Amino acid sequence: MKPGLLIIGEITPRMAEAFAASFSCYYLDQIADIDQFLATDGLSVQAMTTSGHDGVPDEILDRLTAVKIISNYGVGYDAINVDKAVSKDIIVTHTPDVLNEEVATTALMLLMAVCRELLVNDRYIREGNWSKKGNTPLSRAVDGMAVGLLGYGRIGQAIAAKLEAFSCDVSYHARTERENSPHRYYPDLVSMAQDVTALIVITPGGASTNHLVTDEVMEALGPDGILVNVARGSVVDEDALVAALTDGRLGAAGLDVFAAEPHVPEVLFTMDNVVLTPHIGSATIETRQAMGDLTVENLVRYFSEGKVTTPVPECKHLVS
Ligand code: A2R
């Protein structure tokens, strides 16, 4: 008998096909009566898969008592209560590394779109202004820019490598300094924000990084400063961000993530100095395929070999 798998959130057809080959699949959004499910088919559910956005509701985690593993389709797993899962000896896996380049490219795309005013210029032509009013004002160069990274892990270092191609002066802030890094380490985030033109946020979400980017950090970036967030909306104090952009105390922003997705503060819609994308950091066909394959691999390996490929650090002691 195939083990039961509860699928939470959106997955690709390729993932659905692979899961169906190894598991009895139950889709949370197709379950009409959750209490009835938990008392019947739910008893056979030994695995769950979810996305970084959807996570696992605590109630499900508490009531699906046969679950042994949760495979997260994404690198960020702040929407899963990992402490609770680990206390129940449930292994949690995620998809590190396979999305590094894509998220790094998204960060650079936002930085470039903001600096070169891509959307303003595009609209200018579409509205027929070029022939009527002539050229648009000059924009800002990315090449040679001083850029600070908040977070210097797998993705942060991929961003740094791409910025090198633009001869940017790269520095970073994290809790710990990396040995042998070619980039300058700032133990203090505000000091780094004072010294750079653009700050790119690429830490995990969750309580420990909540509102790391404060009003003070944005003040330090200043009226010519640019904030790019490809991490989690929770890392930036969004009310302070909106206020700083409104007052001109912060120059511009490129935002892929928001505090309460899919809600985005509407005042941002009116700002030409802001570029908005709907959490598309890793959302290409190629990268989502690699992430999906790893999400499947973790589950299939667990049930066939008793091993997983990419456990989250908090549950390494649970895996052999
Ligand atoms: O602080 P450290 O030395 O552990 O460095 C990590 C940094 N970080 C922080 N920096 C400052 N204050 C904090 N409270 C803090 N917490 C973590 O974030 C490290 O440099 C970086 C995380 O790197 P990785 O664990 O390799 O994550 P990865 O794969 O780069 O992904 C980052 C996030 C995901 O969790 C998703 O939320 C998003 O990017 O896609």
mmCIF file of C-alpha atoms and ligand atoms in Angstrom:
data_model
loop_
_atom_site.group_PDB
_atom_site.id
_atom_site.type_symbol
_atom_site.label_atom_id
_atom_site.label_comp_id
_atom_site.label_asym_id
_atom_site.label_seq_id
_atom_site.Cartn_x
_atom_site.Cartn_y
_atom_site.Cartn_z
ATOM 1 C CA MET A 1 0.000 0.000 0.000
ATOM 2 C CA LYS A 2 1.299 3.453 -0.916
ATOM 3 C CA PRO A 3 1.800 5.862 1.985
ATOM 4 C CA GLY A 4 -0.649 8.768 2.190
ATOM 5 C CA LEU A 5 0.607 12.214 1.143
ATOM 6 C CA LEU A 6 -1.198 15.455 1.975
ATOM 7 C CA ILE A 7 -0.470 18.132 -0.638
ATOM 8 C CA ILE A 8 -0.826 21.727 0.557
ATOM 9 C CA GLY A 9 -0.690 24.596 -1.963
ATOM 10 C CA GLU A 10 0.138 24.678 -5.652
ATOM 11 C CA ILE A 11 2.353 22.045 -7.280
ATOM 12 C CA THR A 12 3.303 21.477 -10.923
ATOM 13 C CA PRO A 13 1.767 18.735 -13.119
ATOM 14 C CA ARG A 14 5.204 17.056 -13.167
ATOM 15 C CA MET A 15 5.224 16.922 -9.356
ATOM 16 C CA ALA A 16 1.632 15.649 -9.272
ATOM 17 C CA GLU A 17 2.539 12.835 -11.652
ATOM 18 C CA ALA A 18 5.633 11.853 -9.664
ATOM 19 C CA PHE A 19 3.736 11.935 -6.352
ATOM 20 C CA ALA A 20 0.902 9.816 -7.783
ATOM 21 C CA ALA A 21 3.397 7.084 -8.701
ATOM 22 C CA SER A 22 4.589 6.657 -5.101
ATOM 23 C CA PHE A 23 1.831 7.959 -2.823
ATOM 24 C CA SER A 24 -1.910 8.026 -2.242
ATOM 25 C CA CYS A 25 -2.373 11.761 -2.766
ATOM 26 C CA TYR A 26 -4.815 14.024 -0.934
ATOM 27 C CA TYR A 27 -5.070 17.692 -1.903
ATOM 28 C CA LEU A 28 -5.932 19.924 1.060
ATOM 29 C CA ASP A 29 -7.847 22.390 -1.106
ATOM 30 C CA GLN A 30 -10.084 19.538 -2.371
ATOM 31 C CA ILE A 31 -11.008 18.256 1.093
ATOM 32 C CA ALA A 32 -14.526 19.411 1.861
ATOM 33 C CA ASP A 33 -14.748 18.212 5.462
ATOM 34 C CA ILE A 34 -11.405 18.352 7.231
ATOM 35 C CA ASP A 35 -12.678 16.689 10.429
ATOM 36 C CA GLN A 36 -14.020 13.749 8.474
ATOM 37 C CA PHE A 37 -10.760 13.499 6.504
ATOM 38 C CA LEU A 38 -8.640 13.547 9.677
ATOM 39 C CA ALA A 39 -10.756 10.719 11.115
ATOM 40 C CA THR A 40 -10.588 8.570 7.956
ATOM 41 C CA ASP A 41 -8.041 8.900 5.087
ATOM 42 C CA GLY A 42 -5.973 11.280 7.205
ATOM 43 C CA LEU A 43 -4.999 8.378 9.476
ATOM 44 C CA SER A 44 -2.865 6.960 6.630
ATOM 45 C CA VAL A 45 -1.093 10.234 5.858
ATOM 46 C CA GLN A 46 2.601 9.780 6.609
ATOM 47 C CA ALA A 47 3.933 12.669 4.536
ATOM 48 C CA MET A 48 3.091 16.224 3.630
ATOM 49 C CA THR A 49 4.335 18.613 0.996
ATOM 50 C CA THR A 50 3.805 22.351 1.053
ATOM 51 C CA SER A 51 5.244 25.579 -0.303
ATOM 52 C CA GLY A 52 7.224 28.276 1.461
ATOM 53 C CA HIS A 53 4.146 30.485 1.157
ATOM 54 C CA ASP A 54 1.488 28.020 2.389
ATOM 55 C CA GLY A 55 3.335 26.218 5.176
ATOM 56 C CA VAL A 56 1.457 23.787 7.406
ATOM 57 C CA PRO A 57 -1.371 24.958 9.677
ATOM 58 C CA ASP A 58 -0.558 24.034 13.303
ATOM 59 C CA GLU A 59 -3.914 22.251 13.592
ATOM 60 C CA ILE A 60 -2.987 19.898 10.732
ATOM 61 C CA LEU A 61 0.438 19.270 12.233
ATOM 62 C CA ASP A 62 -1.154 18.399 15.578
ATOM 63 C CA ARG A 63 -3.911 16.192 14.238
ATOM 64 C CA LEU A 64 -2.117 14.198 11.518
ATOM 65 C CA THR A 65 -0.330 11.984 13.995
ATOM 66 C CA ALA A 66 1.170 9.457 11.535
ATOM 67 C CA VAL A 67 3.195 12.084 9.635
ATOM 68 C CA LYS A 68 6.948 11.403 9.512
ATOM 69 C CA ILE A 69 8.152 13.935 6.959
ATOM 70 C CA ILE A 70 7.267 17.348 5.487
ATOM 71 C CA SER A 71 8.862 18.215 2.145
ATOM 72 C CA ASN A 72 8.883 21.976 1.550
ATOM 73 C CA TYR A 73 8.791 23.155 -2.089
ATOM 74 C CA GLY A 74 11.100 26.142 -1.574
ATOM 75 C CA VAL A 75 14.223 27.079 0.365
ATOM 76 C CA GLY A 76 12.449 29.303 2.914
ATOM 77 C CA TYR A 77 10.431 27.303 5.437
ATOM 78 C CA ASP A 78 9.363 30.025 7.867
ATOM 79 C CA ALA A 79 5.691 29.140 7.250
ATOM 80 C CA ILE A 80 6.260 25.731 8.893
ATOM 81 C CA ASN A 81 6.442 25.455 12.672
ATOM 82 C CA VAL A 82 9.738 23.562 12.567
ATOM 83 C CA ASP A 83 10.176 23.464 16.348
ATOM 84 C CA LYS A 84 6.800 21.750 16.672
ATOM 85 C CA ALA A 85 7.594 19.339 13.821
ATOM 86 C CA VAL A 86 10.989 18.449 15.302
ATOM 87 C CA SER A 87 9.441 17.927 18.752
ATOM 88 C CA LYS A 88 7.250 15.273 17.089
ATOM 89 C CA ASP A 89 10.324 13.724 15.345
ATOM 90 C CA ILE A 90 9.000 14.865 11.965
ATOM 91 C CA ILE A 91 11.737 15.475 9.387
ATOM 92 C CA VAL A 92 11.447 18.720 7.399
ATOM 93 C CA THR A 93 13.211 19.085 4.055
ATOM 94 C CA HIS A 94 13.559 22.064 1.703
ATOM 95 C CA THR A 95 15.105 22.965 -1.690
ATOM 96 C CA PRO A 96 18.351 24.890 -1.148
ATOM 97 C CA ASP A 97 20.890 25.724 -3.872
ATOM 98 C CA VAL A 98 18.811 24.811 -6.950
ATOM 99 C CA LEU A 99 17.213 28.281 -6.906
ATOM 100 C CA ASN A 100 20.270 30.384 -6.006
ATOM 101 C CA GLU A 101 20.929 31.732 -9.495
ATOM 102 C CA GLU A 102 17.255 32.461 -10.248
ATOM 103 C CA VAL A 103 16.619 34.449 -7.075
ATOM 104 C CA ALA A 104 19.931 36.260 -7.604
ATOM 105 C CA THR A 105 18.864 37.141 -11.150
ATOM 106 C CA THR A 106 15.534 38.436 -9.823
ATOM 107 C CA ALA A 107 17.411 40.683 -7.385
ATOM 108 C CA LEU A 108 19.565 42.105 -10.168
ATOM 109 C CA MET A 109 16.551 42.497 -12.458
ATOM 110 C CA LEU A 110 14.775 44.584 -9.803
ATOM 111 C CA LEU A 111 17.891 46.652 -9.120
ATOM 112 C CA MET A 112 18.369 47.333 -12.828
ATOM 113 C CA ALA A 113 14.680 48.040 -13.443
ATOM 114 C CA VAL A 114 14.694 50.581 -10.598
ATOM 115 C CA CYS A 115 17.983 52.238 -11.586
ATOM 116 C CA ARG A 116 17.248 52.477 -15.323
ATOM 117 C CA GLU A 117 13.564 53.313 -14.703
ATOM 118 C CA LEU A 118 12.563 50.481 -17.016
ATOM 119 C CA LEU A 119 8.832 50.627 -16.376
ATOM 120 C CA VAL A 120 8.658 54.434 -16.572
ATOM 121 C CA ASN A 121 10.522 54.389 -19.884
ATOM 122 C CA ASP A 122 8.408 51.566 -21.280
ATOM 123 C CA ARG A 123 5.204 53.388 -20.362
ATOM 124 C CA TYR A 124 6.568 56.612 -21.865
ATOM 125 C CA ILE A 125 6.738 54.996 -25.298
ATOM 126 C CA ARG A 126 3.424 53.146 -24.995
ATOM 127 C CA GLU A 127 1.660 56.407 -24.099
ATOM 128 C CA GLY A 128 3.061 58.046 -27.237
ATOM 129 C CA ASN A 129 5.213 60.519 -25.329
ATOM 130 C CA TRP A 130 8.558 59.936 -27.059
ATOM 131 C CA SER A 131 7.530 61.532 -30.360
ATOM 132 C CA LYS A 132 5.589 64.296 -28.579
ATOM 133 C CA LYS A 133 7.892 65.213 -25.696
ATOM 134 C CA GLY A 134 11.367 63.929 -26.612
ATOM 135 C CA ASN A 135 13.710 61.949 -24.380
ATOM 136 C CA THR A 136 13.124 60.944 -20.764
ATOM 137 C CA PRO A 137 15.417 62.242 -17.977
ATOM 138 C CA LEU A 138 18.716 60.442 -17.304
ATOM 139 C CA SER A 139 18.593 57.456 -14.978
ATOM 140 C CA ARG A 140 21.126 55.782 -12.626
ATOM 141 C CA ALA A 141 24.012 53.421 -13.394
ATOM 142 C CA VAL A 142 24.222 49.984 -11.774
ATOM 143 C CA ASP A 143 27.819 49.501 -12.933
ATOM 144 C CA GLY A 144 30.231 50.379 -10.149
ATOM 145 C CA MET A 145 27.473 50.942 -7.584
ATOM 146 C CA ALA A 146 28.130 50.285 -3.878
ATOM 147 C CA VAL A 147 25.725 47.477 -2.961
ATOM 148 C CA GLY A 148 25.173 45.979 0.500
ATOM 149 C CA LEU A 149 23.715 42.521 1.023
ATOM 150 C CA LEU A 150 21.653 41.807 4.115
ATOM 151 C CA GLY A 151 22.245 38.031 4.183
ATOM 152 C CA TYR A 152 25.290 36.380 2.651
ATOM 153 C CA GLY A 153 24.345 32.715 2.430
ATOM 154 C CA ARG A 154 23.801 30.585 -0.657
ATOM 155 C CA ILE A 155 21.662 33.163 -2.495
ATOM 156 C CA GLY A 156 23.442 36.228 -1.085
ATOM 157 C CA GLN A 157 26.753 34.966 -2.417
ATOM 158 C CA ALA A 158 25.168 34.204 -5.814
ATOM 159 C CA ILE A 159 23.958 37.817 -5.917
ATOM 160 C CA ALA A 160 27.460 39.010 -4.993
ATOM 161 C CA ALA A 161 28.961 36.980 -7.861
ATOM 162 C CA LYS A 162 26.525 38.473 -10.370
ATOM 163 C CA LEU A 163 27.185 41.989 -9.048
ATOM 164 C CA GLU A 164 30.910 41.408 -9.646
ATOM 165 C CA ALA A 165 30.139 41.313 -13.381
ATOM 166 C CA PHE A 166 28.914 44.913 -13.002
ATOM 167 C CA SER A 167 32.062 45.905 -11.061
ATOM 168 C CA CYS A 168 29.909 46.746 -8.039
ATOM 169 C CA ASP A 169 31.516 47.456 -4.687
ATOM 170 C CA VAL A 170 29.865 44.646 -2.683
ATOM 171 C CA SER A 171 29.633 44.446 1.104
ATOM 172 C CA TYR A 172 27.457 42.371 3.414
ATOM 173 C CA HIS A 173 25.880 42.126 6.844
ATOM 174 C CA ALA A 174 24.990 38.850 8.570
ATOM 175 C CA ARG A 175 25.370 37.656 12.165
ATOM 176 C CA THR A 176 28.695 36.032 11.375
ATOM 177 C CA GLU A 177 31.619 37.083 9.204
ATOM 178 C CA ARG A 178 32.562 34.622 6.431
ATOM 179 C CA GLU A 179 36.220 33.649 6.334
ATOM 180 C CA ASN A 180 38.051 34.263 3.058
ATOM 181 C CA SER A 181 35.267 36.419 1.628
ATOM 182 C CA PRO A 182 36.441 39.020 -0.894
ATOM 183 C CA HIS A 183 33.659 41.328 0.313
ATOM 184 C CA ARG A 184 33.645 43.728 3.241
ATOM 185 C CA TYR A 185 31.769 42.569 6.337
ATOM 186 C CA TYR A 186 29.747 45.040 8.402
ATOM 187 C CA PRO A 187 28.797 43.825 11.883
ATOM 188 C CA ASP A 188 26.302 46.723 11.984
ATOM 189 C CA LEU A 189 23.503 46.961 9.397
ATOM 190 C CA VAL A 190 22.909 50.713 9.797
ATOM 191 C CA SER A 191 26.602 51.433 9.174
ATOM 192 C CA MET A 192 26.491 49.380 5.985
ATOM 193 C CA ALA A 193 23.300 51.141 4.858
ATOM 194 C CA GLN A 194 25.055 54.483 5.354
ATOM 195 C CA ASP A 195 27.904 53.424 3.064
ATOM 196 C CA VAL A 196 25.984 51.827 0.178
ATOM 197 C CA THR A 197 23.604 53.080 -2.512
ATOM 198 C CA ALA A 198 21.552 49.874 -2.728
ATOM 199 C CA LEU A 199 20.656 47.360 -0.032
ATOM 200 C CA ILE A 200 19.523 43.895 -1.171
ATOM 201 C CA VAL A 201 17.665 41.839 1.443
ATOM 202 C CA ILE A 202 18.228 38.057 1.242
ATOM 203 C CA THR A 203 17.881 36.498 4.701
ATOM 204 C CA PRO A 204 15.347 33.850 5.737
ATOM 205 C CA GLY A 205 12.007 35.037 7.140
ATOM 206 C CA GLY A 206 10.673 34.212 10.603
ATOM 207 C CA ALA A 207 10.906 35.720 14.061
ATOM 208 C CA SER A 208 14.691 36.157 14.155
ATOM 209 C CA THR A 209 14.756 38.424 11.096
ATOM 210 C CA ASN A 210 11.424 40.203 11.638
ATOM 211 C CA HIS A 211 11.749 43.934 10.754
ATOM 212 C CA LEU A 212 15.562 43.847 10.562
ATOM 213 C CA VAL A 213 15.163 46.643 8.022
ATOM 214 C CA THR A 214 13.914 49.414 10.281
ATOM 215 C CA ASP A 215 13.137 53.060 9.672
ATOM 216 C CA GLU A 216 16.694 53.786 10.829
ATOM 217 C CA VAL A 217 18.148 51.502 8.140
ATOM 218 C CA MET A 218 16.054 53.237 5.469
ATOM 219 C CA GLU A 219 17.088 56.691 6.769
ATOM 220 C CA ALA A 220 20.691 55.524 6.504
ATOM 221 C CA LEU A 221 20.171 54.505 2.867
ATOM 222 C CA GLY A 222 18.776 57.985 2.314
ATOM 223 C CA PRO A 223 16.989 59.886 -0.463
ATOM 224 C CA ASP A 224 19.292 58.458 -3.137
ATOM 225 C CA GLY A 225 19.230 54.962 -1.653
ATOM 226 C CA ILE A 226 17.533 51.898 -3.105
ATOM 227 C CA LEU A 227 16.029 48.956 -1.209
ATOM 228 C CA VAL A 228 15.570 45.609 -2.984
ATOM 229 C CA ASN A 229 13.775 42.793 -1.136
ATOM 230 C CA VAL A 230 13.794 39.232 -2.512
ATOM 231 C CA ALA A 231 13.724 37.531 0.907
ATOM 232 C CA ARG A 232 10.469 37.748 2.857
ATOM 233 C CA GLY A 233 8.161 40.712 3.403
ATOM 234 C CA SER A 234 8.503 40.259 7.158
ATOM 235 C CA VAL A 235 12.203 41.234 7.096
ATOM 236 C CA VAL A 236 11.308 44.834 6.211
ATOM 237 C CA ASP A 237 9.111 47.101 8.347
ATOM 238 C CA GLU A 238 6.630 47.685 5.529
ATOM 239 C CA ASP A 239 4.813 50.610 7.178
ATOM 240 C CA ALA A 240 8.147 52.361 7.700
ATOM 241 C CA LEU A 241 9.117 51.560 4.089
ATOM 242 C CA VAL A 242 5.925 53.110 2.726
ATOM 243 C CA ALA A 243 6.413 56.170 4.948
ATOM 244 C CA ALA A 244 10.073 56.590 3.917
ATOM 245 C CA LEU A 245 9.200 56.343 0.208
ATOM 246 C CA THR A 246 6.250 58.718 0.633
ATOM 247 C CA ASP A 247 8.419 61.320 2.406
ATOM 248 C CA GLY A 248 11.345 60.905 0.005
ATOM 249 C CA ARG A 249 13.620 59.788 2.863
ATOM 250 C CA LEU A 250 14.268 56.621 0.832
ATOM 251 C CA GLY A 251 14.927 57.023 -2.892
ATOM 252 C CA ALA A 252 13.471 53.926 -4.516
ATOM 253 C CA ALA A 253 12.585 50.271 -4.039
ATOM 254 C CA GLY A 254 12.348 46.998 -5.955
ATOM 255 C CA LEU A 255 10.044 44.611 -4.107
ATOM 256 C CA ASP A 256 9.280 40.956 -4.849
ATOM 257 C CA VAL A 257 7.925 40.119 -1.395
ATOM 258 C CA PHE A 258 5.423 41.765 0.946
ATOM 259 C CA ALA A 259 4.257 41.544 4.538
ATOM 260 C CA ALA A 260 0.779 40.111 3.827
ATOM 261 C CA GLU A 261 0.896 38.572 0.332
ATOM 262 C CA PRO A 262 -0.951 38.855 -1.969
ATOM 263 C CA HIS A 263 -1.901 42.194 -0.377
ATOM 264 C CA VAL A 264 0.385 45.044 -1.432
ATOM 265 C CA PRO A 265 -0.022 48.560 0.044
ATOM 266 C CA GLU A 266 -1.881 50.414 -2.716
ATOM 267 C CA VAL A 267 0.040 53.641 -2.216
ATOM 268 C CA LEU A 268 3.021 51.847 -3.792
ATOM 269 C CA PHE A 269 1.023 51.508 -7.046
ATOM 270 C CA THR A 270 1.279 55.283 -7.500
ATOM 271 C CA MET A 271 5.071 55.509 -7.137
ATOM 272 C CA ASP A 272 7.232 55.620 -10.281
ATOM 273 C CA ASN A 273 10.341 54.967 -8.180
ATOM 274 C CA VAL A 274 9.051 51.562 -7.074
ATOM 275 C CA VAL A 275 9.077 48.318 -9.086
ATOM 276 C CA LEU A 276 6.774 45.547 -7.862
ATOM 277 C CA THR A 277 6.752 41.823 -8.700
ATOM 278 C CA PRO A 278 4.444 39.154 -7.196
ATOM 279 C CA HIS A 279 6.959 36.899 -5.377
ATOM 280 C CA ILE A 280 8.520 35.531 -8.569
ATOM 281 C CA GLY A 281 12.062 35.130 -7.197
ATOM 282 C CA SER A 282 12.387 31.466 -8.217
ATOM 283 C CA ALA A 283 9.377 31.332 -10.542
ATOM 284 C CA THR A 284 10.778 30.148 -13.863
ATOM 285 C CA ILE A 285 9.919 26.888 -15.587
ATOM 286 C CA GLU A 286 13.502 25.668 -15.285
ATOM 287 C CA THR A 287 14.066 26.505 -11.630
ATOM 288 C CA ARG A 288 10.637 25.366 -10.448
ATOM 289 C CA GLN A 289 11.297 22.047 -12.211
ATOM 290 C CA ALA A 290 14.555 21.617 -10.306
ATOM 291 C CA MET A 291 12.852 22.606 -7.026
ATOM 292 C CA GLY A 292 9.925 20.275 -7.714
ATOM 293 C CA ASP A 293 12.229 17.373 -8.512
ATOM 294 C CA LEU A 294 14.106 17.884 -5.234
ATOM 295 C CA THR A 295 10.832 18.158 -3.303
ATOM 296 C CA VAL A 296 9.752 14.808 -4.758
ATOM 297 C CA GLU A 297 13.187 13.220 -4.289
ATOM 298 C CA ASN A 298 13.201 13.959 -0.566
ATOM 299 C CA LEU A 299 9.903 12.148 -0.083
ATOM 300 C CA VAL A 300 10.583 9.210 -2.380
ATOM 301 C CA ARG A 301 14.035 8.609 -0.883
ATOM 302 C CA TYR A 302 12.658 8.734 2.624
ATOM 303 C CA PHE A 303 10.131 5.987 1.956
ATOM 304 C CA SER A 304 12.442 3.846 -0.239
ATOM 305 C CA GLU A 305 15.825 4.272 1.514
ATOM 306 C CA GLY A 306 15.056 5.884 4.869
ATOM 307 C CA LYS A 307 17.196 8.874 3.805
ATOM 308 C CA VAL A 308 16.555 12.433 2.616
ATOM 309 C CA THR A 309 18.671 14.689 0.410
ATOM 310 C CA THR A 310 18.198 18.170 1.872
ATOM 311 C CA PRO A 311 16.950 18.298 5.475
ATOM 312 C CA VAL A 312 16.625 21.721 7.140
ATOM 313 C CA PRO A 313 19.413 22.312 9.688
ATOM 314 C CA GLU A 314 17.051 22.068 12.685
ATOM 315 C CA CYS A 315 16.288 18.391 12.042
ATOM 316 C CA LYS A 316 19.674 17.063 10.914
ATOM 317 C CA HIS A 317 19.788 14.934 14.094
ATOM 318 C CA LEU A 318 16.665 13.082 12.915
ATOM 319 C CA VAL A 319 18.209 11.872 9.651
ATOM 320 C CA SER A 320 20.768 9.167 9.114
HETATM 321 O O1 A2R B 1 23.469 35.450 10.333
HETATM 322 P P1 A2R B 1 24.206 34.303 9.694
HETATM 323 O O2 A2R B 1 25.683 34.413 9.851
HETATM 324 O O3 A2R B 1 23.606 32.973 10.055
HETATM 325 O O4 A2R B 1 23.943 34.531 8.112
HETATM 326 C C1 A2R B 1 22.738 34.247 7.467
HETATM 327 C C2 A2R B 1 21.825 35.464 7.303
HETATM 328 N N1 A2R B 1 20.973 35.704 8.477
HETATM 329 C C3 A2R B 1 20.977 36.854 9.163
HETATM 330 N N2 A2R B 1 21.653 37.997 8.991
HETATM 331 C C4 A2R B 1 21.447 38.992 9.882
HETATM 332 N N3 A2R B 1 20.594 38.886 10.930
HETATM 333 C C5 A2R B 1 19.882 37.759 11.131
HETATM 334 N N4 A2R B 1 19.031 37.693 12.163
HETATM 335 C C6 A2R B 1 20.063 36.675 10.225
HETATM 336 N N5 A2R B 1 19.548 35.435 10.137
HETATM 337 C C7 A2R B 1 20.116 34.846 9.059
HETATM 338 O O5 A2R B 1 21.016 35.135 6.168
HETATM 339 C C8 A2R B 1 23.071 33.954 6.002
HETATM 340 O O6 A2R B 1 24.077 34.823 5.536
HETATM 341 C C9 A2R B 1 21.757 34.272 5.291
HETATM 342 C C10 A2R B 1 20.922 33.033 5.005
HETATM 343 O O7 A2R B 1 21.632 32.196 4.133
HETATM 344 P P2 A2R B 1 21.148 30.700 3.785
HETATM 345 O O8 A2R B 1 20.739 30.011 5.026
HETATM 346 O O9 A2R B 1 22.204 30.091 2.927
HETATM 347 O O10 A2R B 1 19.808 30.913 2.963
HETATM 348 P P3 A2R B 1 19.622 31.083 1.386
HETATM 349 O O11 A2R B 1 19.598 29.773 0.709
HETATM 350 O O12 A2R B 1 20.568 32.122 0.885
HETATM 351 O O13 A2R B 1 18.127 31.661 1.357
HETATM 352 C C11 A2R B 1 17.784 32.856 2.042
HETATM 353 C C12 A2R B 1 16.300 33.134 1.942
HETATM 354 C C13 A2R B 1 15.346 31.960 2.101
HETATM 355 O O14 A2R B 1 15.195 31.545 3.428
HETATM 356 C C14 A2R B 1 14.060 32.514 1.539
HETATM 357 O O15 A2R B 1 13.377 33.240 2.524
HETATM 358 C C15 A2R B 1 14.553 33.489 0.490
HETATM 359 O O16 A2R B 1 15.979 33.605 0.671
HETATM 360 O O17 A2R B 1 14.310 32.946 -0.796
#
